[in-house]
Amino acid sequence: MSEYSKEELQEQTLQLYQEMFTIVMDKCTTHSSVAVAGTMIGLAMRLYRTALNEDDYISMMEYISTNHDLIEPFSLMEFESPTIH
Protein backbone atom coordinates (compact mmCIF):
# COMPACT_ATOMS: atom_id res chain seq x y z
CA MET A 1 0.00 0.00 0.00
CA SER A 2 1.24 3.47 -0.86
CA GLU A 3 2.30 5.85 1.89
CA TYR A 4 0.34 8.62 0.15
CA SER A 5 -3.40 9.11 -0.20
CA LYS A 6 -4.94 9.15 -3.67
CA GLU A 7 -5.38 12.93 -3.43
CA GLU A 8 -1.74 13.43 -2.41
CA LEU A 9 -0.55 11.29 -5.30
CA GLN A 10 -2.73 13.23 -7.75
CA GLU A 11 -1.36 16.53 -6.46
CA GLN A 12 2.24 15.28 -6.60
CA THR A 13 1.69 13.90 -10.10
CA LEU A 14 0.32 17.20 -11.41
CA GLN A 15 3.17 19.17 -9.84
CA LEU A 16 5.82 16.78 -11.17
CA TYR A 17 4.22 16.75 -14.62
CA GLN A 18 4.47 20.52 -14.81
CA GLU A 19 8.10 20.50 -13.58
CA MET A 20 9.13 17.70 -15.93
CA PHE A 21 7.31 19.33 -18.86
CA THR A 22 9.51 22.41 -18.42
CA ILE A 23 12.66 20.27 -18.28
CA VAL A 24 11.63 18.25 -21.34
CA MET A 25 10.84 21.33 -23.41
CA ASP A 26 14.22 22.80 -22.45
CA LYS A 27 16.06 19.59 -23.41
CA CYS A 28 14.23 19.50 -26.76
CA THR A 29 15.80 22.84 -27.67
CA THR A 30 19.28 21.31 -27.61
CA HIS A 31 18.66 17.59 -28.22
CA SER A 32 16.60 15.44 -30.54
CA SER A 33 13.06 15.03 -29.20
CA VAL A 34 13.35 11.31 -30.01
CA ALA A 35 16.49 11.07 -27.86
CA VAL A 36 14.76 12.94 -25.01
CA ALA A 37 11.68 10.70 -25.23
CA GLY A 38 13.74 7.52 -25.40
CA THR A 39 15.76 8.52 -22.37
CA MET A 40 12.66 9.39 -20.38
CA ILE A 41 10.73 6.24 -21.24
CA GLY A 42 13.78 4.12 -20.43
CA LEU A 43 14.12 5.75 -17.04
CA ALA A 44 10.37 5.53 -16.42
CA MET A 45 10.31 1.82 -17.16
CA ARG A 46 13.26 1.22 -14.85
CA LEU A 47 11.51 3.22 -12.11
CA TYR A 48 8.30 1.21 -12.58
CA ARG A 49 10.38 -1.97 -12.48
CA THR A 50 11.94 -0.85 -9.20
CA ALA A 51 8.78 0.46 -7.52
CA LEU A 52 6.22 -2.15 -8.60
CA ASN A 53 5.96 -5.84 -7.93
CA GLU A 54 6.16 -8.20 -10.92
CA ASP A 55 2.39 -8.42 -11.52
CA ASP A 56 1.86 -4.67 -11.23
CA TYR A 57 4.81 -3.98 -13.54
CA ILE A 58 3.42 -6.34 -16.19
CA SER A 59 -0.03 -4.77 -15.81
CA MET A 60 1.44 -1.27 -16.22
CA MET A 61 3.36 -2.25 -19.36
CA GLU A 62 0.24 -3.89 -20.82
CA TYR A 63 -1.86 -0.82 -19.98
CA ILE A 64 0.65 1.48 -21.68
CA SER A 65 0.83 -0.77 -24.74
CA THR A 66 -2.91 -1.23 -25.18
CA ASN A 67 -3.77 2.44 -24.58
CA HIS A 68 -1.17 4.01 -26.87
CA ASP A 69 -3.92 5.57 -28.97
CA LEU A 70 -5.03 7.76 -26.03
CA ILE A 71 -1.81 9.79 -26.09
CA GLU A 72 -2.09 13.17 -27.79
CA PRO A 73 0.92 14.86 -29.41
CA PHE A 74 2.10 18.22 -28.11
CA SER A 75 0.56 21.18 -29.84
CA LEU A 76 2.89 23.48 -31.76
CA MET A 77 2.34 26.18 -29.11
CA GLU A 78 3.48 23.83 -26.35
CA PHE A 79 6.52 22.68 -28.28
CA GLU A 80 7.84 26.10 -29.29
CA SER A 81 10.15 27.98 -26.97
CA PRO A 82 8.46 30.87 -25.21
CA THR A 83 9.29 34.37 -26.40
CA ILE A 84 10.63 36.67 -23.68
CA HIS A 85 10.01 40.39 -24.17
Tab-separated table of N, CA and C in Angstrom:
chain	number	residue	atom	x	y	z
A	1	MET	N	0.847	-1.190	0.000
A	1	MET	CA	0.000	0.000	0.000
A	1	MET	C	0.889	1.248	0.000
A	2	SER	N	0.475	2.242	-0.742
A	2	SER	CA	1.240	3.474	-0.865
A	2	SER	C	1.190	4.266	0.434
A	3	GLU	N	2.267	5.006	0.692
A	3	GLU	CA	2.299	5.845	1.886
A	3	GLU	C	1.559	7.161	1.684
A	4	TYR	N	1.053	7.396	0.480
A	4	TYR	CA	0.339	8.623	0.148
A	4	TYR	C	-1.123	8.318	-0.160
A	5	SER	N	-1.993	9.266	0.171
A	5	SER	CA	-3.401	9.113	-0.196
A	5	SER	C	-3.548	9.345	-1.694
A	6	LYS	N	-4.683	8.956	-2.236
A	6	LYS	CA	-4.944	9.153	-3.671
A	6	LYS	C	-4.868	10.634	-4.030
A	7	GLU	N	-5.398	11.486	-3.176
A	7	GLU	CA	-5.376	12.930	-3.429
A	7	GLU	C	-3.954	13.472	-3.414
A	8	GLU	N	-3.129	12.988	-2.461
A	8	GLU	CA	-1.738	13.434	-2.408
A	8	GLU	C	-0.971	12.996	-3.651
A	9	LEU	N	-1.217	11.774	-4.094
A	9	LEU	CA	-0.550	11.290	-5.305
A	9	LEU	C	-0.976	12.088	-6.529
A	10	GLN	N	-2.254	12.426	-6.626
A	10	GLN	CA	-2.731	13.227	-7.754
A	10	GLN	C	-2.075	14.604	-7.744
A	11	GLU	N	-1.982	15.207	-6.569
A	11	GLU	CA	-1.364	16.528	-6.458
A	11	GLU	C	0.121	16.462	-6.809
A	12	GLN	N	0.821	15.452	-6.285
A	12	GLN	CA	2.240	15.284	-6.598
A	12	GLN	C	2.440	15.036	-8.089
A	13	THR	N	1.582	14.219	-8.675
A	13	THR	CA	1.695	13.899	-10.096
A	13	THR	C	1.533	15.148	-10.949
A	14	LEU	N	0.542	15.964	-10.652
A	14	LEU	CA	0.322	17.200	-11.414
A	14	LEU	C	1.520	18.131	-11.278
A	15	GLN	N	2.025	18.293	-10.066
A	15	GLN	CA	3.175	19.170	-9.840
A	15	GLN	C	4.408	18.650	-10.583
A	16	LEU	N	4.674	17.357	-10.475
A	16	LEU	CA	5.818	16.781	-11.169
A	16	LEU	C	5.667	16.853	-12.680
A	17	TYR	N	4.447	16.655	-13.183
A	17	TYR	CA	4.219	16.748	-14.620
A	17	TYR	C	4.603	18.135	-15.114
A	18	GLN	N	4.167	19.150	-14.400
A	18	GLN	CA	4.474	20.521	-14.806
A	18	GLN	C	5.975	20.798	-14.747
A	19	GLU	N	6.650	20.313	-13.698
A	19	GLU	CA	8.095	20.502	-13.580
A	19	GLU	C	8.841	19.752	-14.685
A	20	MET	N	8.459	18.509	-14.914
A	20	MET	CA	9.125	17.698	-15.927
A	20	MET	C	8.841	18.224	-17.335
A	21	PHE	N	7.644	18.737	-17.568
A	21	PHE	CA	7.309	19.326	-18.861
A	21	PHE	C	8.287	20.447	-19.196
A	22	THR	N	8.575	21.301	-18.219
A	22	THR	CA	9.512	22.407	-18.418
A	22	THR	C	10.904	21.878	-18.754
A	23	ILE	N	11.345	20.865	-18.028
A	23	ILE	CA	12.661	20.275	-18.280
A	23	ILE	C	12.710	19.655	-19.670
A	24	VAL	N	11.672	18.915	-20.035
A	24	VAL	CA	11.627	18.250	-21.343
A	24	VAL	C	11.660	19.277	-22.469
A	25	MET	N	10.863	20.310	-22.362
A	25	MET	CA	10.845	21.331	-23.412
A	25	MET	C	12.206	21.992	-23.532
A	26	ASP	N	12.880	22.216	-22.417
A	26	ASP	CA	14.217	22.798	-22.445
A	26	ASP	C	15.197	21.847	-23.142
A	27	LYS	N	15.155	20.570	-22.801
A	27	LYS	CA	16.061	19.587	-23.415
A	27	LYS	C	15.804	19.453	-24.912
A	28	CYS	N	14.567	19.620	-25.337
A	28	CYS	CA	14.235	19.502	-26.762
A	28	CYS	C	14.765	20.666	-27.584
A	29	THR	N	15.201	21.733	-26.926
A	29	THR	CA	15.795	22.842	-27.672
A	29	THR	C	17.244	22.558	-28.042
A	30	THR	N	17.874	21.604	-27.350
A	30	THR	CA	19.282	21.314	-27.611
A	30	THR	C	19.547	19.856	-27.984
A	31	HIS	N	18.518	19.012	-27.915
A	31	HIS	CA	18.665	17.592	-28.223
A	31	HIS	C	17.498	17.145	-29.099
A	32	SER	N	17.679	16.032	-29.765
A	32	SER	CA	16.600	15.437	-30.542
A	32	SER	C	15.442	15.066	-29.617
A	33	SER	N	14.227	15.389	-30.025
A	33	SER	CA	13.065	15.031	-29.205
A	33	SER	C	12.929	13.520	-29.067
A	34	VAL	N	13.370	12.779	-30.087
A	34	VAL	CA	13.347	11.310	-30.010
A	34	VAL	C	14.335	10.820	-28.948
A	35	ALA	N	15.510	11.438	-28.875
A	35	ALA	CA	16.490	11.068	-27.855
A	35	ALA	C	15.963	11.395	-26.452
A	36	VAL	N	15.329	12.550	-26.306
A	36	VAL	CA	14.759	12.941	-25.009
A	36	VAL	C	13.671	11.949	-24.601
A	37	ALA	N	12.770	11.636	-25.523
A	37	ALA	CA	11.676	10.702	-25.228
A	37	ALA	C	12.207	9.318	-24.881
A	38	GLY	N	13.175	8.839	-25.651
A	38	GLY	CA	13.741	7.518	-25.402
A	38	GLY	C	14.397	7.429	-24.036
A	39	THR	N	15.120	8.476	-23.679
A	39	THR	CA	15.764	8.516	-22.370
A	39	THR	C	14.721	8.505	-21.255
A	40	MET	N	13.691	9.309	-21.421
A	40	MET	CA	12.657	9.393	-20.384
A	40	MET	C	11.878	8.091	-20.233
A	41	ILE	N	11.510	7.476	-21.350
A	41	ILE	CA	10.735	6.235	-21.241
A	41	ILE	C	11.588	5.109	-20.660
A	42	GLY	N	12.878	5.107	-21.013
A	42	GLY	CA	13.777	4.116	-20.434
A	42	GLY	C	13.883	4.267	-18.922
A	43	LEU	N	14.049	5.494	-18.478
A	43	LEU	CA	14.116	5.752	-17.037
A	43	LEU	C	12.781	5.449	-16.349
A	44	ALA	N	11.684	5.802	-16.995
A	44	ALA	CA	10.366	5.535	-16.418
A	44	ALA	C	10.132	4.040	-16.248
A	45	MET	N	10.499	3.264	-17.251
A	45	MET	CA	10.313	1.815	-17.161
A	45	MET	C	11.180	1.215	-16.065
A	46	ARG	N	12.399	1.709	-15.929
A	46	ARG	CA	13.261	1.218	-14.846
A	46	ARG	C	12.683	1.594	-13.484
A	47	LEU	N	12.116	2.793	-13.373
A	47	LEU	CA	11.512	3.217	-12.115
A	47	LEU	C	10.288	2.371	-11.788
A	48	TYR	N	9.432	2.119	-12.796
A	48	TYR	CA	8.298	1.210	-12.582
A	48	TYR	C	8.792	-0.163	-12.139
A	49	ARG	N	9.841	-0.648	-12.789
A	49	ARG	CA	10.381	-1.972	-12.475
A	49	ARG	C	10.872	-2.027	-11.032
A	50	THR	N	11.433	-0.922	-10.563
A	50	THR	CA	11.944	-0.849	-9.198
A	50	THR	C	10.820	-0.705	-8.171
A	51	ALA	N	9.818	0.115	-8.492
A	51	ALA	CA	8.784	0.465	-7.515
A	51	ALA	C	7.624	-0.526	-7.452
A	52	LEU	N	7.384	-1.260	-8.542
A	52	LEU	CA	6.221	-2.147	-8.602
A	52	LEU	C	6.631	-3.605	-8.451
A	53	ASN	N	5.698	-4.402	-7.937
A	53	ASN	CA	5.959	-5.836	-7.927
A	53	ASN	C	5.784	-6.369	-9.352
A	54	GLU	N	6.149	-7.616	-9.568
A	54	GLU	CA	6.156	-8.197	-10.923
A	54	GLU	C	4.799	-8.089	-11.610
A	55	ASP	N	3.730	-8.465	-10.912
A	55	ASP	CA	2.393	-8.423	-11.516
A	55	ASP	C	1.963	-6.996	-11.860
A	56	ASP	N	2.228	-6.057	-10.967
A	56	ASP	CA	1.860	-4.669	-11.229
A	56	ASP	C	2.689	-4.079	-12.369
A	57	TYR	N	3.960	-4.453	-12.450
A	57	TYR	CA	4.807	-3.977	-13.541
A	57	TYR	C	4.281	-4.480	-14.886
A	58	ILE	N	3.962	-5.764	-14.947
A	58	ILE	CA	3.423	-6.337	-16.185
A	58	ILE	C	2.101	-5.669	-16.546
A	59	SER	N	1.245	-5.445	-15.562
A	59	SER	CA	-0.033	-4.767	-15.809
A	59	SER	C	0.179	-3.355	-16.334
A	60	MET	N	1.158	-2.636	-15.772
A	60	MET	CA	1.442	-1.269	-16.218
A	60	MET	C	1.934	-1.272	-17.662
A	61	MET	N	2.838	-2.183	-17.995
A	61	MET	CA	3.359	-2.250	-19.359
A	61	MET	C	2.247	-2.623	-20.348
A	62	GLU	N	1.362	-3.532	-19.962
A	62	GLU	CA	0.235	-3.893	-20.823
A	62	GLU	C	-0.720	-2.718	-20.990
A	63	TYR	N	-0.978	-1.988	-19.908
A	63	TYR	CA	-1.865	-0.817	-19.981
A	63	TYR	C	-1.286	0.223	-20.941
A	64	ILE	N	-0.002	0.498	-20.807
A	64	ILE	CA	0.648	1.477	-21.683
A	64	ILE	C	0.563	1.024	-23.137
A	65	SER	N	0.837	-0.235	-23.379
A	65	SER	CA	0.830	-0.767	-24.737
A	65	SER	C	-0.560	-0.742	-25.365
A	66	THR	N	-1.565	-1.131	-24.617
A	66	THR	CA	-2.909	-1.225	-25.184
A	66	THR	C	-3.628	0.121	-25.260
A	67	ASN	N	-3.117	1.135	-24.574
A	67	ASN	CA	-3.772	2.445	-24.583
A	67	ASN	C	-2.940	3.505	-25.296
A	68	HIS	N	-2.034	3.075	-26.165
A	68	HIS	CA	-1.165	4.010	-26.875
A	68	HIS	C	-1.946	5.033	-27.697
A	69	ASP	N	-3.132	4.666	-28.135
A	69	ASP	CA	-3.921	5.568	-28.970
A	69	ASP	C	-4.556	6.716	-28.180
A	70	LEU	N	-4.468	6.689	-26.863
A	70	LEU	CA	-5.026	7.760	-26.031
A	70	LEU	C	-4.063	8.936	-25.862
A	71	ILE	N	-2.817	8.754	-26.274
A	71	ILE	CA	-1.807	9.792	-26.093
A	71	ILE	C	-1.906	10.810	-27.220
A	72	GLU	N	-2.000	12.069	-26.834
A	72	GLU	CA	-2.088	13.173	-27.792
A	72	GLU	C	-0.707	13.787	-27.989
A	73	PRO	N	-0.358	14.175	-29.214
A	73	PRO	CA	0.924	14.864	-29.415
A	73	PRO	C	0.865	16.272	-28.816
A	74	PHE	N	2.048	16.830	-28.559
A	74	PHE	CA	2.100	18.215	-28.105
A	74	PHE	C	1.575	19.109	-29.215
A	75	SER	N	0.939	20.196	-28.835
A	75	SER	CA	0.558	21.182	-29.845
A	75	SER	C	1.796	22.000	-30.189
A	76	LEU	N	1.767	22.659	-31.330
A	76	LEU	CA	2.893	23.481	-31.756
A	76	LEU	C	3.187	24.562	-30.711
A	77	MET	N	2.151	25.128	-30.115
A	77	MET	CA	2.341	26.183	-29.114
A	77	MET	C	3.091	25.635	-27.895
A	78	GLU	N	2.787	24.425	-27.487
A	78	GLU	CA	3.479	23.830	-26.348
A	78	GLU	C	4.943	23.549	-26.674
A	79	PHE	N	5.190	23.151	-27.894
A	79	PHE	CA	6.518	22.680	-28.279
A	79	PHE	C	7.480	23.803	-28.610
A	80	GLU	N	6.974	24.975	-28.959
A	80	GLU	CA	7.840	26.103	-29.286
A	80	GLU	C	8.393	26.723	-28.016
A	81	SER	N	9.576	27.275	-28.108
A	81	SER	CA	10.154	27.976	-26.974
A	81	SER	C	9.396	29.281	-26.740
A	82	PRO	N	9.176	29.626	-25.475
A	82	PRO	CA	8.461	30.871	-25.206
A	82	PRO	C	9.299	32.083	-25.592
A	83	THR	N	8.630	33.118	-26.049
A	83	THR	CA	9.295	34.375	-26.401
A	83	THR	C	9.317	35.255	-25.154
A	84	ILE	N	10.497	35.778	-24.837
A	84	ILE	CA	10.634	36.673	-23.680
A	84	ILE	C	10.812	38.083	-24.200
A	85	HIS	N	9.954	38.984	-23.726
A	85	HIS	CA	10.009	40.386	-24.168
A	85	HIS	C	10.684	41.236	-23.127
